[in-house]
Tab-separated table of C-alpha atoms and ligand atoms in Angstrom:
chain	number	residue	atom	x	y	z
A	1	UNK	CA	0.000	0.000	0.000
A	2	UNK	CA	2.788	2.615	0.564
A	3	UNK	CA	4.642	1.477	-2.570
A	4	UNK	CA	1.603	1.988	-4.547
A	5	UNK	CA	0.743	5.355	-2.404
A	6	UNK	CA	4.298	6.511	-3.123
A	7	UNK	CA	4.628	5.660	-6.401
A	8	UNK	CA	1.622	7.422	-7.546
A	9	UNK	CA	2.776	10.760	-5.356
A	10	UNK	CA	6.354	10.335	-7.065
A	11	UNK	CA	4.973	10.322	-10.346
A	12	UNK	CA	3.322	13.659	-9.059
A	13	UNK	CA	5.965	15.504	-7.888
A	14	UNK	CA	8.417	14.854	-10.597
A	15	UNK	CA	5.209	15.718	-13.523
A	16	UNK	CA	5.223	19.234	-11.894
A	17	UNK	CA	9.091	19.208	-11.152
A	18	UNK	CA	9.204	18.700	-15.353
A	19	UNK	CA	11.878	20.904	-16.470
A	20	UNK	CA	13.846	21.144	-19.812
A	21	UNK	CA	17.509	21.054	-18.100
A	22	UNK	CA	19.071	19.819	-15.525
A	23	UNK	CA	21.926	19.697	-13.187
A	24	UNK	CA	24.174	17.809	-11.300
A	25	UNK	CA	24.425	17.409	-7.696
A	26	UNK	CA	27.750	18.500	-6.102
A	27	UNK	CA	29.009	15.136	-4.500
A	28	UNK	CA	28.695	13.747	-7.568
A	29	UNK	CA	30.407	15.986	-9.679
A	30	UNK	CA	33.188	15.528	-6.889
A	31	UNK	CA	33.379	12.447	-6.948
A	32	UNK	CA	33.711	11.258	-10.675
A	33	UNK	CA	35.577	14.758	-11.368
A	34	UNK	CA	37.782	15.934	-7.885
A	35	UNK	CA	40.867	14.482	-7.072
A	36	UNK	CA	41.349	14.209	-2.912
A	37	UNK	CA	43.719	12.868	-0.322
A	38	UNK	CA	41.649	9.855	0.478
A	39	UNK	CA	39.492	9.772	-3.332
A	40	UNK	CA	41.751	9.625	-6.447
A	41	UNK	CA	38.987	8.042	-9.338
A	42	UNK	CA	40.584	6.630	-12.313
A	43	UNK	CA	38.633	8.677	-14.977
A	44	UNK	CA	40.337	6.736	-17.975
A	45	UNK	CA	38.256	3.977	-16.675
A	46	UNK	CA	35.064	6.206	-17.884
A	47	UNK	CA	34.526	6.165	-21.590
A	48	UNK	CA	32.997	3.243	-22.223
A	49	UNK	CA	32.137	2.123	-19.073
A	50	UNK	CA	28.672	1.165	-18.147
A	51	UNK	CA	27.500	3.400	-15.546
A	52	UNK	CA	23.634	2.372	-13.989
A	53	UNK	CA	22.181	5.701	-11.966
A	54	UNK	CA	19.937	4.091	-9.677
A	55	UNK	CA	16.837	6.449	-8.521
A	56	UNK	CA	18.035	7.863	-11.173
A	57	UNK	CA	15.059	10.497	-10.418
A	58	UNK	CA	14.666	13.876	-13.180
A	59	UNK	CA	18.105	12.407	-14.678
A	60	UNK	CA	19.997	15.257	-13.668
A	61	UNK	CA	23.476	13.476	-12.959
A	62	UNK	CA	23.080	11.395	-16.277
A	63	UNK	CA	24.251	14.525	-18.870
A	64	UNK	CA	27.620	14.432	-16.462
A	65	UNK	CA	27.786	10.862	-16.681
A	66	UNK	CA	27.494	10.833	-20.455
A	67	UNK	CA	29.458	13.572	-20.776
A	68	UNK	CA	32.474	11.684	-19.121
A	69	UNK	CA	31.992	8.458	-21.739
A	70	UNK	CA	30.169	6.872	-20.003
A	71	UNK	CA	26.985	4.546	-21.123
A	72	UNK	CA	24.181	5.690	-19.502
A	73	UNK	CA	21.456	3.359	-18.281
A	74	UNK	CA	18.773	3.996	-15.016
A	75	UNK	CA	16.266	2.613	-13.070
A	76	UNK	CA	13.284	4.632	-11.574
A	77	UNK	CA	10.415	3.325	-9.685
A	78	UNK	CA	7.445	3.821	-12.505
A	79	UNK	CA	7.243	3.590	-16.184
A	80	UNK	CA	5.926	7.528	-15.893
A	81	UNK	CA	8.980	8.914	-14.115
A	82	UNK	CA	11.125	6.755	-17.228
A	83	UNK	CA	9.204	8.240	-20.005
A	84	UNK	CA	8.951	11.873	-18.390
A	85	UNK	CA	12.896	11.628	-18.582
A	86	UNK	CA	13.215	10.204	-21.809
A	87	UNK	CA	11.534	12.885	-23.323
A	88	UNK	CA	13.667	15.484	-21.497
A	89	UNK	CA	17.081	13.485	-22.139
A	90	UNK	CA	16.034	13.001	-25.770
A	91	UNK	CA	15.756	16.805	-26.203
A	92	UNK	CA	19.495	17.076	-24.222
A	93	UNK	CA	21.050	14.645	-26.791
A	94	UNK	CA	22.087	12.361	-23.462
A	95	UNK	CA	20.905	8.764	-24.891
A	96	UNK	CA	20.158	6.926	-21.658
A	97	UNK	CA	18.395	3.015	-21.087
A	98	UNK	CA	15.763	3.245	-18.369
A	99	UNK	CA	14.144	0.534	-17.087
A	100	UNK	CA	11.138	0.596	-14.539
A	101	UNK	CA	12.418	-1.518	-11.436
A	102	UNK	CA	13.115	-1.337	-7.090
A	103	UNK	CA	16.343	-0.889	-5.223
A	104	UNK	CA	15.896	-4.372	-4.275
A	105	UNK	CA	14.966	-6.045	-7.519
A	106	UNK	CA	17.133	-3.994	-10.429
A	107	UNK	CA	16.088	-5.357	-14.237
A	108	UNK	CA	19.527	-5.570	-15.388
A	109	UNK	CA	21.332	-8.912	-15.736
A	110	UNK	CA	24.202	-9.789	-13.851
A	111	UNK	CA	27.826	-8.210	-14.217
A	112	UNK	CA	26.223	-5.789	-16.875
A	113	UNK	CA	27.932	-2.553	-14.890
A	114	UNK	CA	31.509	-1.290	-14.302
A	115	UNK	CA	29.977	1.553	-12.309
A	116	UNK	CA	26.693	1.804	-9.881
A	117	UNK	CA	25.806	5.258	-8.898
A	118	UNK	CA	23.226	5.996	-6.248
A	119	UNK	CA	22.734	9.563	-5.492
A	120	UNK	CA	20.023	10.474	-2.685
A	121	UNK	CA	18.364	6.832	-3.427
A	122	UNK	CA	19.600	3.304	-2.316
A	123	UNK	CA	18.515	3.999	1.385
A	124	UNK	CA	14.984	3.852	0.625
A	125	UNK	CA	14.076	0.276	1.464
A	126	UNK	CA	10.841	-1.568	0.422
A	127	UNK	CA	8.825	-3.898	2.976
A	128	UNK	CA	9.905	-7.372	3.046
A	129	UNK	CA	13.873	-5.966	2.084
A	130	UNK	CA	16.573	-4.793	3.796
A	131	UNK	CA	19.206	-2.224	3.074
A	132	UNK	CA	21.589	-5.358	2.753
A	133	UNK	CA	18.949	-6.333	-0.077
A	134	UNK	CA	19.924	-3.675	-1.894
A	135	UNK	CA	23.680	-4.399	-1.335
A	136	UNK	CA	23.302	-8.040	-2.672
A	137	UNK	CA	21.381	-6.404	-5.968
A	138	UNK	CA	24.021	-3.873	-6.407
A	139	UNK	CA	26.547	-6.352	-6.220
A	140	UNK	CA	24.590	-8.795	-8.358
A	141	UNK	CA	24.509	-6.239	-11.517
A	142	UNK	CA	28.368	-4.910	-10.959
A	143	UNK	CA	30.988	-6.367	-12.753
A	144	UNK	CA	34.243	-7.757	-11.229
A	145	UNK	CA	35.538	-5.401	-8.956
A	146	UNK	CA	33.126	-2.990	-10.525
A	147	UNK	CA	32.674	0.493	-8.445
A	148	UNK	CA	29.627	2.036	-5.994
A	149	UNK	CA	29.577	5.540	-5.613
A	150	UNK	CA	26.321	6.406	-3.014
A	151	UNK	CA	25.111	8.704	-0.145
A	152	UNK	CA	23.247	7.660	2.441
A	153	UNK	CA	21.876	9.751	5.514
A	154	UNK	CA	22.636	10.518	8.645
A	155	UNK	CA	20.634	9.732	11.586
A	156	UNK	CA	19.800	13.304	12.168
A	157	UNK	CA	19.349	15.228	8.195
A	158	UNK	CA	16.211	17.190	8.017
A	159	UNK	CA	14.168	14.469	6.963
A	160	UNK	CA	14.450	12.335	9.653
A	161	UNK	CA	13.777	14.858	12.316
A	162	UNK	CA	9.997	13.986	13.200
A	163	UNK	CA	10.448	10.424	11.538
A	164	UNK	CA	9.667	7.350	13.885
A	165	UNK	CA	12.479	5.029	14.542
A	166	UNK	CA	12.505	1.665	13.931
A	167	UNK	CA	14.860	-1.221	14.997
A	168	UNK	CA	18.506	-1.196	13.725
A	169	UNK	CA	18.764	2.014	11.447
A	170	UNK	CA	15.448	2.364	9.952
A	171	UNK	CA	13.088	5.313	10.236
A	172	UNK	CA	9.863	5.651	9.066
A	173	UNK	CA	9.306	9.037	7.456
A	174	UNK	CA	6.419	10.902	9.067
A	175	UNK	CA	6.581	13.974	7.387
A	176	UNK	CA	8.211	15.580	4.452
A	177	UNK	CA	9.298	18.568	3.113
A	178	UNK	CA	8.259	18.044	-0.653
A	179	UNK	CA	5.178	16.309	0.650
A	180	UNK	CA	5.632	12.196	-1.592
A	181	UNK	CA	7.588	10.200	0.519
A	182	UNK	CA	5.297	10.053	4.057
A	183	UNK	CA	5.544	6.120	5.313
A	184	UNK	CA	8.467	5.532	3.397
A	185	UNK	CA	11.295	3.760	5.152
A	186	UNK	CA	15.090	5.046	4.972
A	187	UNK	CA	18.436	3.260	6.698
A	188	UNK	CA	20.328	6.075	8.142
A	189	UNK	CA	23.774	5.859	9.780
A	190	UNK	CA	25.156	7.523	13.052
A	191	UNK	CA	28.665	6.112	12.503
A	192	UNK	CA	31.642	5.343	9.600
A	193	UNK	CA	32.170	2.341	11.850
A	194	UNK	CA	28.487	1.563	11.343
A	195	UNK	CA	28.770	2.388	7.174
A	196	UNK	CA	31.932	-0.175	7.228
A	197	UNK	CA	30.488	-3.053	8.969
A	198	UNK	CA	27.330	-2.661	7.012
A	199	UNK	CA	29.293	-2.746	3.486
A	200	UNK	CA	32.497	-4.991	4.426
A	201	UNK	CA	30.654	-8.104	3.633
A	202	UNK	CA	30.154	-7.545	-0.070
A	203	UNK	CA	32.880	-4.295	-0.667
A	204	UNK	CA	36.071	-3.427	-0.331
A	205	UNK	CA	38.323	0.026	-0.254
A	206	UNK	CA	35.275	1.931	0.882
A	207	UNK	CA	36.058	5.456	1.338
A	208	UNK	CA	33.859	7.931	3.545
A	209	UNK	CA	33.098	11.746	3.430
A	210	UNK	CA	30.222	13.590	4.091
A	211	UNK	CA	27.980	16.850	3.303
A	212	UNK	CA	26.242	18.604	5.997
A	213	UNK	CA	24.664	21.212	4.125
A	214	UNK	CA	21.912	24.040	5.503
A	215	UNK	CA	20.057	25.217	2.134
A	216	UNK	CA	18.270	27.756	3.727
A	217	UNK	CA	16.236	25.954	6.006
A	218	UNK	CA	16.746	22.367	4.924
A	219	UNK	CA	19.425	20.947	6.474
A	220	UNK	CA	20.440	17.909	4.721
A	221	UNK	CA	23.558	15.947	6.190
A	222	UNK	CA	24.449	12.680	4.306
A	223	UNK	CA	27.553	10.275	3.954
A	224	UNK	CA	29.260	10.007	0.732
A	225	UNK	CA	30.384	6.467	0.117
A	226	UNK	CA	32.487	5.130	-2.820
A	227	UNK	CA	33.614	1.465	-3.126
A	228	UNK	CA	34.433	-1.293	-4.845
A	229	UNK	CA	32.280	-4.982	-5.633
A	230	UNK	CA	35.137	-8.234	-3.372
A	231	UNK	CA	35.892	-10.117	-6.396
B	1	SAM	C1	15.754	12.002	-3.485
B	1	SAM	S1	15.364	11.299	-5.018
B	1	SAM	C2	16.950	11.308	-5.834
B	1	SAM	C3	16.818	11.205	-7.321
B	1	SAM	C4	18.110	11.322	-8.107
B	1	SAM	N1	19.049	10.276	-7.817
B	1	SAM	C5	18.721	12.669	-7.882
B	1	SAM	O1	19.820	12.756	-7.333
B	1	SAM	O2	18.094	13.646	-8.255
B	1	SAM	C6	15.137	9.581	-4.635
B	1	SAM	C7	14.713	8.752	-5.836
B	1	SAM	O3	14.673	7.370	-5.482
B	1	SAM	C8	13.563	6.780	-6.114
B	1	SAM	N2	13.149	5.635	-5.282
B	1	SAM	C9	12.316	5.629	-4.222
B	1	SAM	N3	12.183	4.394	-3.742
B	1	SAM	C10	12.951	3.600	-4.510
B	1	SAM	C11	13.210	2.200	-4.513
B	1	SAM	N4	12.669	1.391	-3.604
B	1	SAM	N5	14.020	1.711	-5.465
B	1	SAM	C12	14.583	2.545	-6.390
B	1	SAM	N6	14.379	3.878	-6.423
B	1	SAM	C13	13.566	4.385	-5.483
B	1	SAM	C14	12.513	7.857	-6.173
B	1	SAM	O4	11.582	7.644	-7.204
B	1	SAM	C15	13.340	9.112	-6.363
B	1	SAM	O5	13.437	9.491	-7.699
């Protein structure tokens, strides 16, 4: 019942939110484009490369990604969200393979990706899953030692402020700021400890930063994980 609720206010909010362009967000650009003590990417790795943005959302990381080489492909939660961005990634000349799927269950085969990106969206976690769900399924559709560049919250971002908690990380979202994802349920971290123990099983060289960012009234504070599939 929530999925369908939220599916059907998602569809909403991104039909009004319908824009010609788009942008990228910042920890992304850093990421695949900043060079840092603990972060150094290999961008020769990019052209080429199969890179799935998962929740991908309006598509506004994918004219970066394509822009860097890479092949573009997506998954959103509902065949309108995929054919609202089509349209708008047709017009931007970024050609992009969207398919309609869940966190926990992604329609790509196995091995298909050299890159997973997960920007703002792998923390949302369907009834009957867990977070680790979505860890096996990431894993499952990565290639060899393929890489996972994600953020996930923190305990205490915006969203989570009135949200109820539930056993070992989850919160159910009680309210929300841009009013489609009430019932929802996110894993949030307090801890990098918590981030590696969660990961180690099925990653390895995972590197940590994170934003805490006030904009103007919403004050969003997230980790920024990248990492790479155990062979
Ligand atoms: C905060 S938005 C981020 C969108 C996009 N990655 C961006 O940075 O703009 C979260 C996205 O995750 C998608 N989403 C929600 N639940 C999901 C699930 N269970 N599996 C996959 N995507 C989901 C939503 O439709 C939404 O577009």
């Amino acid at each position: 019942m929530v999925i369908e609720k939220t599916i059907s206010a998602t569809n909403q909010f991104y039909a009004v939110r319908n824009s010609d362009y788009v942008y990228p967000v910042e920890f992304v650009v850093r990421a695949f484009l900043g060079t840092y003590p603990n972060l150094k990417m290999d961008r020769s790795t990019y052209a080429g490369s199969k890179i799935l943005d998962l929740g991908y959302g309006d598509g506004r990381n994918m004219p970066l990604l394509f822009n860097l080489g890479f092949d573009v492909y997506g998954v959103e939660i509902s065949d309108e969200i995929n054919e609202l961005a089509s349209k708008r990634l047709l017009k931007l000349g970024v050609p992009a393979t969207v398919r309609t799927g869940r966190n926990a269950s992604i329609p790509f085969e196995e091995g298909l990706f050299q890159y997973v990106l997960a920007c703002h969206s792998c923390y949302y976690v369907d009834e009957g899953t867990t977070f680790e769900t979505t860890l096996d399924e990431t894993c499952r559709v990565l290639d060899k030692e393929g890489t996972f560049i994600c953020s996930v919250p923190m305990h205490d971002t915006y969203i989570l402020q009135d949200a109820e908690p539930l056993p070992n990380g989850y919160w159910r979202l009680t309210n929300d700021p841009y009013n489609y994802r009430k019932g929802v349920v996110f894993r949030a971290f307090k801890t990098e400890e918590e981030i590696r123990a969660t990961f180690e099983k099925q990653f390895k060289d995972i590197i940590i930063g994170f934003c805490d960012d006030n904009f103007f009234g919403v004050h969003q504070k997230v980790w920024i994980i990248v990492c790479k599939k155990k062979s």
